[in-house]
mmCIF file of C-alpha atoms in Angstrom:
data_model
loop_
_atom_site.group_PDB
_atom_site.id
_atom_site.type_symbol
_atom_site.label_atom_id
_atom_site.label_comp_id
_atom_site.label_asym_id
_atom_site.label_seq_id
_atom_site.Cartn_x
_atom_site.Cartn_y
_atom_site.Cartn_z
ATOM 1 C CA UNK A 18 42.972 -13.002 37.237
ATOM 2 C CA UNK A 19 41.652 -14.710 40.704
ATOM 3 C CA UNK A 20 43.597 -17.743 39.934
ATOM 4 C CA UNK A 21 46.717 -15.607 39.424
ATOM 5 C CA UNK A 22 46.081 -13.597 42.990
ATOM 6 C CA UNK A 23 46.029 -16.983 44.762
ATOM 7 C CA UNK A 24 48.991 -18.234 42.707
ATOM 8 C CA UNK A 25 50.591 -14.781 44.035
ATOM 9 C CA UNK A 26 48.795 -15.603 47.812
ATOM 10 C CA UNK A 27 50.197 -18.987 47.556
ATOM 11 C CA UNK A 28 53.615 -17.916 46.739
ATOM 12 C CA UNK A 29 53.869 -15.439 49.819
ATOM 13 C CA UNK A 30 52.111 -17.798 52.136
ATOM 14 C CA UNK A 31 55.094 -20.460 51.082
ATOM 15 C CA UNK A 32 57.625 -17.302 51.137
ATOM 16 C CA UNK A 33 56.393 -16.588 54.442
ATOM 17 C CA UNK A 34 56.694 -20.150 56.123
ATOM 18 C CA UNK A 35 60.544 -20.846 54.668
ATOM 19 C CA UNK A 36 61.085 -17.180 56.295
ATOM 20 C CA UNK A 37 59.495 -18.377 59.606
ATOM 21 C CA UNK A 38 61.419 -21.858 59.329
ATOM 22 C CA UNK A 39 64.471 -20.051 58.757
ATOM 23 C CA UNK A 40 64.123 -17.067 60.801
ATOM 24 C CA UNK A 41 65.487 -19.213 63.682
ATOM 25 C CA UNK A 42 68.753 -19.172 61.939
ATOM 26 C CA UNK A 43 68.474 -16.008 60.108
ATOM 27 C CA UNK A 44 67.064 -12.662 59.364
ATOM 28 C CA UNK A 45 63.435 -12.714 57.626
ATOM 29 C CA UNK A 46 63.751 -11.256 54.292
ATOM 30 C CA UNK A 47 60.705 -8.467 54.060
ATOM 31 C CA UNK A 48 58.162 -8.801 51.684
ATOM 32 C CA UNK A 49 58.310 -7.303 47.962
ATOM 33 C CA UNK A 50 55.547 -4.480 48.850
ATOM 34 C CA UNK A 51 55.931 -3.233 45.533
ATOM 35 C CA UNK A 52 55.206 -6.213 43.678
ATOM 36 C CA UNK A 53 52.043 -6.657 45.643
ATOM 37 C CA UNK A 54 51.186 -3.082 45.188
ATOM 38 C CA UNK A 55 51.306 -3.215 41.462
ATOM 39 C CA UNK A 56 49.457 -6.906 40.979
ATOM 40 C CA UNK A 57 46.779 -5.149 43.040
ATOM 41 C CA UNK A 58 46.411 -1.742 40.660
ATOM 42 C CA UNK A 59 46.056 -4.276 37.629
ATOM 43 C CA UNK A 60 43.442 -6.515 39.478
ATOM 44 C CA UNK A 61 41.763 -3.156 40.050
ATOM 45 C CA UNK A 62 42.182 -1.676 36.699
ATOM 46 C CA UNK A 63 41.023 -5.349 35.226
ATOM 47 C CA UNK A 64 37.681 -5.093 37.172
ATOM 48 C CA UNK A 65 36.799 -1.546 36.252
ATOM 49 C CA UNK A 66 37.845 -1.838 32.587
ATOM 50 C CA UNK A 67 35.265 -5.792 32.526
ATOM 51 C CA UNK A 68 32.692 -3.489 34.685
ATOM 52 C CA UNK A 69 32.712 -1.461 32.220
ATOM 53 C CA UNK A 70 32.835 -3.648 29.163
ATOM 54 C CA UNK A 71 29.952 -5.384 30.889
ATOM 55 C CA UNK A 72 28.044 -2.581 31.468
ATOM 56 C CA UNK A 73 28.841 -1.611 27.998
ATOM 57 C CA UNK A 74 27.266 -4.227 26.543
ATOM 58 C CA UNK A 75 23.761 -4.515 28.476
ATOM 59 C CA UNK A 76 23.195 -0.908 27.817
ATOM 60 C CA UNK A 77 24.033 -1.358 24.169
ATOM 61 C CA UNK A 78 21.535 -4.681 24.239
ATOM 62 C CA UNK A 79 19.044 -2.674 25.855
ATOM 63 C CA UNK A 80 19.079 0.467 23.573
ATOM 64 C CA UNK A 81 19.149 -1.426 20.367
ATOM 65 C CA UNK A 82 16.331 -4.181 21.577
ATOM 66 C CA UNK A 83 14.413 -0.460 22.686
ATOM 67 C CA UNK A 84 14.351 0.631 19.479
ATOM 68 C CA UNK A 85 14.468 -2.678 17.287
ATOM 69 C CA UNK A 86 11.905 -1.572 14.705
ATOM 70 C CA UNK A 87 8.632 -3.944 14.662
ATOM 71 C CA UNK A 88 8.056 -5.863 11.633
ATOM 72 C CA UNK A 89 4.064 -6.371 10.380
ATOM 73 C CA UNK A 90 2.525 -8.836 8.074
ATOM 74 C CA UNK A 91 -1.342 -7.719 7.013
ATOM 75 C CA UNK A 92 -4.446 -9.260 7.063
ATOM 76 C CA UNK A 93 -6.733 -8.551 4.478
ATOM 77 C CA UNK A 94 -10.358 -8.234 6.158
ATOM 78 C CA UNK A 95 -12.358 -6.425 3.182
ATOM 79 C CA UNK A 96 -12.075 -5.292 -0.568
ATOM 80 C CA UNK A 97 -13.436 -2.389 -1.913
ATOM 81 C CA UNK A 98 -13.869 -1.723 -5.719
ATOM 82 C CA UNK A 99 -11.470 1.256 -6.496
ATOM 83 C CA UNK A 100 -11.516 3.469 -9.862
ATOM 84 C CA UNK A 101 -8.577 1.883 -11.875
ATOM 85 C CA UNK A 102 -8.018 4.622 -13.621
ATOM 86 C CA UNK A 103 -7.437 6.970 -10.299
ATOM 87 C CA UNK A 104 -3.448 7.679 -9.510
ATOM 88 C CA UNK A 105 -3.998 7.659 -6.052
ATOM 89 C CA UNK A 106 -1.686 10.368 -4.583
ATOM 90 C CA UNK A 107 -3.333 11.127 -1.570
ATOM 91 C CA UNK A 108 -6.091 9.637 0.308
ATOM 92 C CA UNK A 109 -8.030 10.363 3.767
ATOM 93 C CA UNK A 110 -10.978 8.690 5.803
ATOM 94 C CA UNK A 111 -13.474 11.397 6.595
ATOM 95 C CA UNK A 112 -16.488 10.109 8.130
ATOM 96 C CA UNK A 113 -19.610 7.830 7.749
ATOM 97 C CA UNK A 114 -17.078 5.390 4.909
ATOM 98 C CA UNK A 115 -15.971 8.104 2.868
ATOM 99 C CA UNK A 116 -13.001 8.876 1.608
ATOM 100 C CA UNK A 117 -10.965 11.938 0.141
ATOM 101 C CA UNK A 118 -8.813 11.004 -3.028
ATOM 102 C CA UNK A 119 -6.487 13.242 -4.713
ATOM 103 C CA UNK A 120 -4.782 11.612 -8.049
ATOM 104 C CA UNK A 121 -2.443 12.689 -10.219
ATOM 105 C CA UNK A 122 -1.064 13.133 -13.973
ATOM 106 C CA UNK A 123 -1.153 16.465 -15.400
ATOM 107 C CA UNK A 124 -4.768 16.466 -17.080
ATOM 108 C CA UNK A 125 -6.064 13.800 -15.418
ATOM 109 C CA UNK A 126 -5.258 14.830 -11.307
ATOM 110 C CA UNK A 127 -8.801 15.723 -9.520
ATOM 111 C CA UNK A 128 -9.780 15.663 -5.834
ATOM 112 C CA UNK A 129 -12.745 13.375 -5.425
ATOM 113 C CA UNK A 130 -15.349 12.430 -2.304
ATOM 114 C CA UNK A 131 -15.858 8.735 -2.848
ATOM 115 C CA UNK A 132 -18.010 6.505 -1.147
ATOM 116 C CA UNK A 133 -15.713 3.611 0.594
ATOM 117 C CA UNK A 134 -18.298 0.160 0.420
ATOM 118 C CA UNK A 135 -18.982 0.552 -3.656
ATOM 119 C CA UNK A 136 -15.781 3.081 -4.372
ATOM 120 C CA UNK A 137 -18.412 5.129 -6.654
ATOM 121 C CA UNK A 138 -17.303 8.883 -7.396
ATOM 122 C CA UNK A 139 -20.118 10.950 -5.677
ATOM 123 C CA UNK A 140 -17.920 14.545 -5.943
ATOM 124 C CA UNK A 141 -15.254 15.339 -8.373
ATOM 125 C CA UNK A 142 -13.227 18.533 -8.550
ATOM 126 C CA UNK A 143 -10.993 18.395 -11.399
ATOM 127 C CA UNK A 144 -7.883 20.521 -11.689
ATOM 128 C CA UNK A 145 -6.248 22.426 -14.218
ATOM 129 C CA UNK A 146 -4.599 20.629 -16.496
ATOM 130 C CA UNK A 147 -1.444 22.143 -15.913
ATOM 131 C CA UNK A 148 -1.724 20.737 -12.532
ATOM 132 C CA UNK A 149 0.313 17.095 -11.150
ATOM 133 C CA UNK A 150 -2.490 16.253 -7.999
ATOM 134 C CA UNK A 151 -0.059 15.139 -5.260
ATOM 135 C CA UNK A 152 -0.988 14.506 -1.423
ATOM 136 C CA UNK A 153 -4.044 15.300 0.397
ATOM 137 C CA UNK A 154 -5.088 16.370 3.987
ATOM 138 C CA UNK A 155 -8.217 17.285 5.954
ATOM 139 C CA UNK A 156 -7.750 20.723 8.507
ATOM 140 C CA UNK A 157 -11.013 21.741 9.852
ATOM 141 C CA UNK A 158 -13.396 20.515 7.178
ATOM 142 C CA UNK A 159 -10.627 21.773 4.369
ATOM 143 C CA UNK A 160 -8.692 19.211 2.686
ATOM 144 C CA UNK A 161 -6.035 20.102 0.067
ATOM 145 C CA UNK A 162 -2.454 20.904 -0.630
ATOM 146 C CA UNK A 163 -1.241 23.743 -2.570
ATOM 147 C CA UNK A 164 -4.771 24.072 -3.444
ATOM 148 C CA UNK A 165 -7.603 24.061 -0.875
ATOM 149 C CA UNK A 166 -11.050 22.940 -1.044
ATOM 150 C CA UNK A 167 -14.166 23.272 0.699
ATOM 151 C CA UNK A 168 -14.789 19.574 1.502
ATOM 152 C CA UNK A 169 -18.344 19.545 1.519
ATOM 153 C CA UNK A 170 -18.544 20.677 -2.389
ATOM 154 C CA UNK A 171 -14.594 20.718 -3.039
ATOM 155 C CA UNK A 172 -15.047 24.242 -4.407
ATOM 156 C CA UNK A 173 -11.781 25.766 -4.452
ATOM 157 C CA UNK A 174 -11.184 27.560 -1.566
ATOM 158 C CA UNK A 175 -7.795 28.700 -1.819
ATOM 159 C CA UNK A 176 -4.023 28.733 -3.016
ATOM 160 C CA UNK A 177 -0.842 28.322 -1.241
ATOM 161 C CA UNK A 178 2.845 28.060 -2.029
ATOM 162 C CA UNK A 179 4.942 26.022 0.142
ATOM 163 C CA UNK A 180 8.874 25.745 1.101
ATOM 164 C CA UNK A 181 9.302 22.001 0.240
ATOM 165 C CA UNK A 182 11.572 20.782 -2.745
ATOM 166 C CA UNK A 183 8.375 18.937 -4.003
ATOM 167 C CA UNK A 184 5.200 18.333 -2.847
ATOM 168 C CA UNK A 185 4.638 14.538 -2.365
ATOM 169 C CA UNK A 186 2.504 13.617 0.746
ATOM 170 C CA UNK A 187 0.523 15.186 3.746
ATOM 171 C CA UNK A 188 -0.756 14.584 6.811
ATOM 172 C CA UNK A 189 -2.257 16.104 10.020
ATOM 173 C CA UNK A 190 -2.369 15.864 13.501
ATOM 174 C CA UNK A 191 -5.425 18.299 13.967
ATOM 175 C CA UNK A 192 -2.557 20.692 14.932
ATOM 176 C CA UNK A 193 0.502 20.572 12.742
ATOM 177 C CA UNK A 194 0.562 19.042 9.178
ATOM 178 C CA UNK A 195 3.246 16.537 7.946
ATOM 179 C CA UNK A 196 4.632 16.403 4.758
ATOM 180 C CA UNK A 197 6.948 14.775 2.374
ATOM 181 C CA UNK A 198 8.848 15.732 -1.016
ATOM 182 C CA UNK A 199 10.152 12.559 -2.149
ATOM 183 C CA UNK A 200 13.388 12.533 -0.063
ATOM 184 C CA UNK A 201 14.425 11.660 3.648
ATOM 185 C CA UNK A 202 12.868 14.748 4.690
ATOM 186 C CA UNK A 203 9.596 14.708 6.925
ATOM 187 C CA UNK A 204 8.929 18.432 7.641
ATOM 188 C CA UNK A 205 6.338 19.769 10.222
ATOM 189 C CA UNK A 206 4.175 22.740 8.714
ATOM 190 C CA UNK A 207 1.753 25.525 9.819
ATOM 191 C CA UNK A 208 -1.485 24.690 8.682
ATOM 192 C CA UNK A 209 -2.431 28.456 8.565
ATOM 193 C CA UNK A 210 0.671 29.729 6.813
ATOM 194 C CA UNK A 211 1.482 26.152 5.098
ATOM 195 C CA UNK A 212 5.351 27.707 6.851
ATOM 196 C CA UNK A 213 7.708 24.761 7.406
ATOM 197 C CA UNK A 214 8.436 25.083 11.344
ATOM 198 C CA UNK A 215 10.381 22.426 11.562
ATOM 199 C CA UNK A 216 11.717 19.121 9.870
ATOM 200 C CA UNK A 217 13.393 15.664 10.413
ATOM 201 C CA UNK A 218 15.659 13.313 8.073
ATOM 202 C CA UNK A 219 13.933 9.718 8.631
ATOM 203 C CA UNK A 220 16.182 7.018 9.411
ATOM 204 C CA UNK A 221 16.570 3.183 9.420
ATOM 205 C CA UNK A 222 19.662 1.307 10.516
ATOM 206 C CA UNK A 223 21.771 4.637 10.189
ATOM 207 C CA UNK A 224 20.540 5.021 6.291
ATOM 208 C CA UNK A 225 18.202 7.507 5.825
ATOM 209 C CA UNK A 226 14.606 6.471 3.980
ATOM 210 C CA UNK A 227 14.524 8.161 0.683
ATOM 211 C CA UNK A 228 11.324 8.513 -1.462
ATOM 212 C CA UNK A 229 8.473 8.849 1.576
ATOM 213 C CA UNK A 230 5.734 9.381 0.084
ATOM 214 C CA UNK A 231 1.823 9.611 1.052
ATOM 215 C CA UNK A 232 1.556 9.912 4.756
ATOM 216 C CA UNK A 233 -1.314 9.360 7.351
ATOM 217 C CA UNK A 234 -0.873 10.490 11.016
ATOM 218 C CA UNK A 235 -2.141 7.290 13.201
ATOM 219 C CA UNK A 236 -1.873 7.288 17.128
ATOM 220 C CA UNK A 237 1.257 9.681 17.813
ATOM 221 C CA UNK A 238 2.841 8.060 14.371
ATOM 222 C CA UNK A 239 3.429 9.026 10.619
ATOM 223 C CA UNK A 240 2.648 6.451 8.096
ATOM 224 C CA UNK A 241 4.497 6.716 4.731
ATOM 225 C CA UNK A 242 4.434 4.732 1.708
ATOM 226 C CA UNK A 243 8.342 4.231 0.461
ATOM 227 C CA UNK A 244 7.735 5.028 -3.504
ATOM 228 C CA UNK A 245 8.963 2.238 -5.442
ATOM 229 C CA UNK A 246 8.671 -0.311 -2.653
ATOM 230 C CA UNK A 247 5.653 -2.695 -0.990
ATOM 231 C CA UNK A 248 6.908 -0.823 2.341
ATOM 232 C CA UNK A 249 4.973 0.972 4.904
ATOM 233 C CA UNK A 250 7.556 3.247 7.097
ATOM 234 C CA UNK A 251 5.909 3.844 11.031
ATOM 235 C CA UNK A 252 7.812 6.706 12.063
ATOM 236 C CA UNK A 253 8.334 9.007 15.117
ATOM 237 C CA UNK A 254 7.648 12.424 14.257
ATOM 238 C CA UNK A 255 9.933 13.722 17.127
ATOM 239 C CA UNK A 256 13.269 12.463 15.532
ATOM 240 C CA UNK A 257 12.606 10.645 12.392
ATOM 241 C CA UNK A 258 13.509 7.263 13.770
ATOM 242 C CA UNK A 259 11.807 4.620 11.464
ATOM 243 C CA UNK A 260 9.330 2.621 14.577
ATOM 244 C CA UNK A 261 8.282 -0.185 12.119
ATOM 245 C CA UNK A 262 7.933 -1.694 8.944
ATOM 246 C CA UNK A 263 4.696 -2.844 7.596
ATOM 247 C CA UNK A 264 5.144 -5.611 4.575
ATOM 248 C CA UNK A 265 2.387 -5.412 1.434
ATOM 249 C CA UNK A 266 4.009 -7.016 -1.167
ATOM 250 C CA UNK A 267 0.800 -10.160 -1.365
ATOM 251 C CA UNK A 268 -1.466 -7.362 -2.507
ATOM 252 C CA UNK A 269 0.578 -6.109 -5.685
ATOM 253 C CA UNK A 270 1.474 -9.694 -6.373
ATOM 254 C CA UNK A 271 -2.090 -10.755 -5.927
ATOM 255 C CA UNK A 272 -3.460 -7.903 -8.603
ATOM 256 C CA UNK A 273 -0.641 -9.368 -11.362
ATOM 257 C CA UNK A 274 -1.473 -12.923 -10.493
ATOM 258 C CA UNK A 275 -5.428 -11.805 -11.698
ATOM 259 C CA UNK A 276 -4.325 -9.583 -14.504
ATOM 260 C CA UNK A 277 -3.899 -6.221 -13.744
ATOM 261 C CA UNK A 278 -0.761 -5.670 -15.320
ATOM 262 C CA UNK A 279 -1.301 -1.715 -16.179
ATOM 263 C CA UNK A 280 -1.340 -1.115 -12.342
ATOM 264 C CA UNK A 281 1.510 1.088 -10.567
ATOM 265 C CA UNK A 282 2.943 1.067 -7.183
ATOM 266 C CA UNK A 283 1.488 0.928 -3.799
ATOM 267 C CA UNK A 284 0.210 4.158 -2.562
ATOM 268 C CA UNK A 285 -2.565 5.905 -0.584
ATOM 269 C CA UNK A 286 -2.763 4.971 3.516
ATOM 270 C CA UNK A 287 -6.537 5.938 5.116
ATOM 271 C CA UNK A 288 -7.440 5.502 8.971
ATOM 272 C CA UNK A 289 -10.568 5.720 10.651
ATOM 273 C CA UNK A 290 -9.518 7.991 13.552
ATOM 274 C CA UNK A 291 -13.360 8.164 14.244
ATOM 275 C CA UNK A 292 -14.673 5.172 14.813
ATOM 276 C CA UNK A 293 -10.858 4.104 16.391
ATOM 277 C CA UNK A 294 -10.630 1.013 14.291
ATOM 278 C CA UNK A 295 -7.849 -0.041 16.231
ATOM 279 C CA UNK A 296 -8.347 -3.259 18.864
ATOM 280 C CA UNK A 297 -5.840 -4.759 21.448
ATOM 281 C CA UNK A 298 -4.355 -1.321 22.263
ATOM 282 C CA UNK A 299 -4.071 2.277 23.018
ATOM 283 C CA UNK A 300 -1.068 3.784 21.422
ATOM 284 C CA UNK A 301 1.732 0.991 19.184
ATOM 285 C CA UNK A 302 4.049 -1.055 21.012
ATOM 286 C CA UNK A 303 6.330 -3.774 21.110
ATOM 287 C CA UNK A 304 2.833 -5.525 22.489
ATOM 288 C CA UNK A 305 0.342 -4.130 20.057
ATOM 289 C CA UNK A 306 -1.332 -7.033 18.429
ATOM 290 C CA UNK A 307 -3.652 -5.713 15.120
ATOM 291 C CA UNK A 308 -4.194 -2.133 13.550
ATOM 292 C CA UNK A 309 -7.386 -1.672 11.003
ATOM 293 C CA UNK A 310 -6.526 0.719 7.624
ATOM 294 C CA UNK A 311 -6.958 0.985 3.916
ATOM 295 C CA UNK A 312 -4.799 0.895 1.196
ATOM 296 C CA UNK A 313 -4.681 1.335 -2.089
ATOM 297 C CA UNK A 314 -2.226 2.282 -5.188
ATOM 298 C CA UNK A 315 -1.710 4.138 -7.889
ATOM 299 C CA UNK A 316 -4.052 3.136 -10.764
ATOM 300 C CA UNK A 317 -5.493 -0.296 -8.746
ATOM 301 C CA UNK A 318 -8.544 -1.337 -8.851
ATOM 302 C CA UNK A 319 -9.125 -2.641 -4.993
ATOM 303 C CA UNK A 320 -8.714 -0.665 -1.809
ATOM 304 C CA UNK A 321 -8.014 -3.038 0.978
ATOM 305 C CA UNK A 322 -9.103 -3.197 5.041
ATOM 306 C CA UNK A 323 -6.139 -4.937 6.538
ATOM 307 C CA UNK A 324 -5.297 -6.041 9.742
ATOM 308 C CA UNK A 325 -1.790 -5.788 10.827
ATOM 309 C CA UNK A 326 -0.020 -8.574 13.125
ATOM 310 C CA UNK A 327 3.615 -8.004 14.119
ATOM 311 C CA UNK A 328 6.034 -10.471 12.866
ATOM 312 C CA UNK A 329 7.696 -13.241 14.910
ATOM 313 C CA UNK A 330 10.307 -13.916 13.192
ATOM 314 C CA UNK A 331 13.647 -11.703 12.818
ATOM 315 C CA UNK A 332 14.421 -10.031 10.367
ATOM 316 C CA UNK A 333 17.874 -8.955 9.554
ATOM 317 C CA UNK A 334 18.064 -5.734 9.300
ATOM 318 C CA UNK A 335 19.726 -5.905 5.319
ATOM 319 C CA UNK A 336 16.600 -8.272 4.532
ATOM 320 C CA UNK A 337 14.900 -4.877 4.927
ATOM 321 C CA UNK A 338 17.348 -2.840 3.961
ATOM 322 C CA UNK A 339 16.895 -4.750 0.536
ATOM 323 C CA UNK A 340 12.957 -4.777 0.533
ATOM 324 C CA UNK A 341 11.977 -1.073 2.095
ATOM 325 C CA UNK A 342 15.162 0.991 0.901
ATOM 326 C CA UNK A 343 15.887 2.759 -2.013
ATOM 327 C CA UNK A 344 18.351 5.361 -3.761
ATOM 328 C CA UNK A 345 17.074 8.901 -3.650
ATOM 329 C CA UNK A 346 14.869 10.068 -6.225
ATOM 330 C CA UNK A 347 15.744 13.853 -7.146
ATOM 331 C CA UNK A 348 13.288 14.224 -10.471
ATOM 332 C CA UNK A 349 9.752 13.163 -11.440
ATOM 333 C CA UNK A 350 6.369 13.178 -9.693
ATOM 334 C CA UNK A 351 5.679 9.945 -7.843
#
């Protein structure tokens, strides 16, 4: 468009010398105004409409490179011998490396204190066998779901009912719980009532994450295992934006590679919010550099202390569209 204003600039500057050449034998002949005045609007409206385009395009840059989920590979620090025969459905550090387990499988489910470094079974509680064990929390020296224990003894303590389709996984911020019911749902809940205050649909890429399942609160986040995948979802509480992915599928593959073909998916997220196992970092960022947690899954017979370390290289976003997504699951416990 400049070259075409000095095209136009050239041809009045020529327009104007033949007019002063001439004018000493005739009238000058005015300038076209009009044509000038409308070349200038476009020029104008050209600049505003690329300013805009431009400006278009950084802030579109910037917002998706703002919230460009983080991709994490894992370490694996220690192993810890885990019951095989536990369908790990919900599990929680407590303190001094011991856990809270709740499995599953109607006759089978318990809640059980175990001790982390030799995974023995020091406390069982087993349930009724009418009763699928699903997630597990700790509020105030109470852990439970549906059912509450006393966590010293894990005496029953008390029953609740909750407003969730299912009941899948929990979690706590020392203030609100967190829980899932096997769809996109992440709802907020009184942890006096057990009321549903409030609830978000998590999302990646604009498709929402189906099939969260155990959760784990860590530094402002919620963890949740994706059932049916090797897929860790990070993700923001305050509107179910999906933060991060964290990548396990070595530790599945691993367990077939040595035999243990009877095992089930990946489940069960546990954080030492005591001790702060967490180096490099205060809160997750683009910079954060390693995270310390345990995993397990259902029926395996190794818990895991991993390290996390975010990913250099990009992944497109159907790469984990492929690995972390799934179609919703309306039926069945998981």
């Amino acid at each position: 468009m400049a070259s075409s204003s000095q095209s136009h600039r050239k041809r009045l500057n020529k327009r104007s010398s033949s007019n002063s050449y001439s004018s000493m034998a005739s009238r000058p002949t005015p300038p076209n105004y009009r044509k000038i005045s409308l070349t200038f609007s476009v020029f104008l409206i050209f600049c505003v409409v690329l300013t805009l385009g431009i400006s278009s395009n950084m802030w579109n840059k910037l917002n998706s490179s703002s919230v460009s989920p983080t991709i994490y590979s894992i370490e694996v620090v220690n192993e810890f011998p885990h019951d095989p025969q536990a369908f790990t459905q919900g599990l929680v550090y407590a303190e001094n490396d011991t856990l809270f387990e709740s499995t599953g499988l109607k006759g089978r489910s318990t809640v059980r204190n175990v001790a982390l470094q030799n995974g023995k079974v020091e406390v069982i509680q087993r349930m009724d066998d009418s009763y699928f064990g699903e997630g597990l929390t700790l509020i105030d020296r109470r852990s439970g779901f549906v059912m509450t224990f006393i966590a010293s003894c894990l005496m029953q303590f008390k029953k609740f009912t909750h407003k969730m389709k299912d009941g899948w996984g929990l979690a706590t911020d020392g203030k609100v719980m967190f829980g899932s019911d096997g769809t996109s749902i992440l709802y907020k809940i009184d942890p006096q009532t057990l009321k549903v205050t409030d609830k978000q649909i998590v999302k990646f890429n604009g498709y929402e994450v189906h099939n969260l399942n155990e959760l784990e609160f860590i530094k402002g986040e919620v963890w949740a295992n994706v059932w049916m995948t090797d897929c860790i979802a990070r993700i923001s509480h305050e509107d179910g934006s999906v933060l991060g992915w964290i990548l396990l599928p070595t530790l599945r593959e691993g367990l077939l590679r040595k035999g243990y073909t009877g095992i089930d998916v990946l489940n069960g997220i546990a954080w030492d919010s005591v001790k702060d196992r967490i180096f490099g970092f205060g809160r997750f960022s683009e910079y954060c550099r390693s995270v310390i947690f345990i995993v397990t899954g259902k029926l395996w017979p190794t818990l895991y202390e991993i390290k996390l370390h975010p990913v250099k290289k990009k992944y497109k976003p159907r790469v984990i569209e492929q690995l972390c997504l799934r179609a919703s699951h309306d039926f069945g416990r998981a």
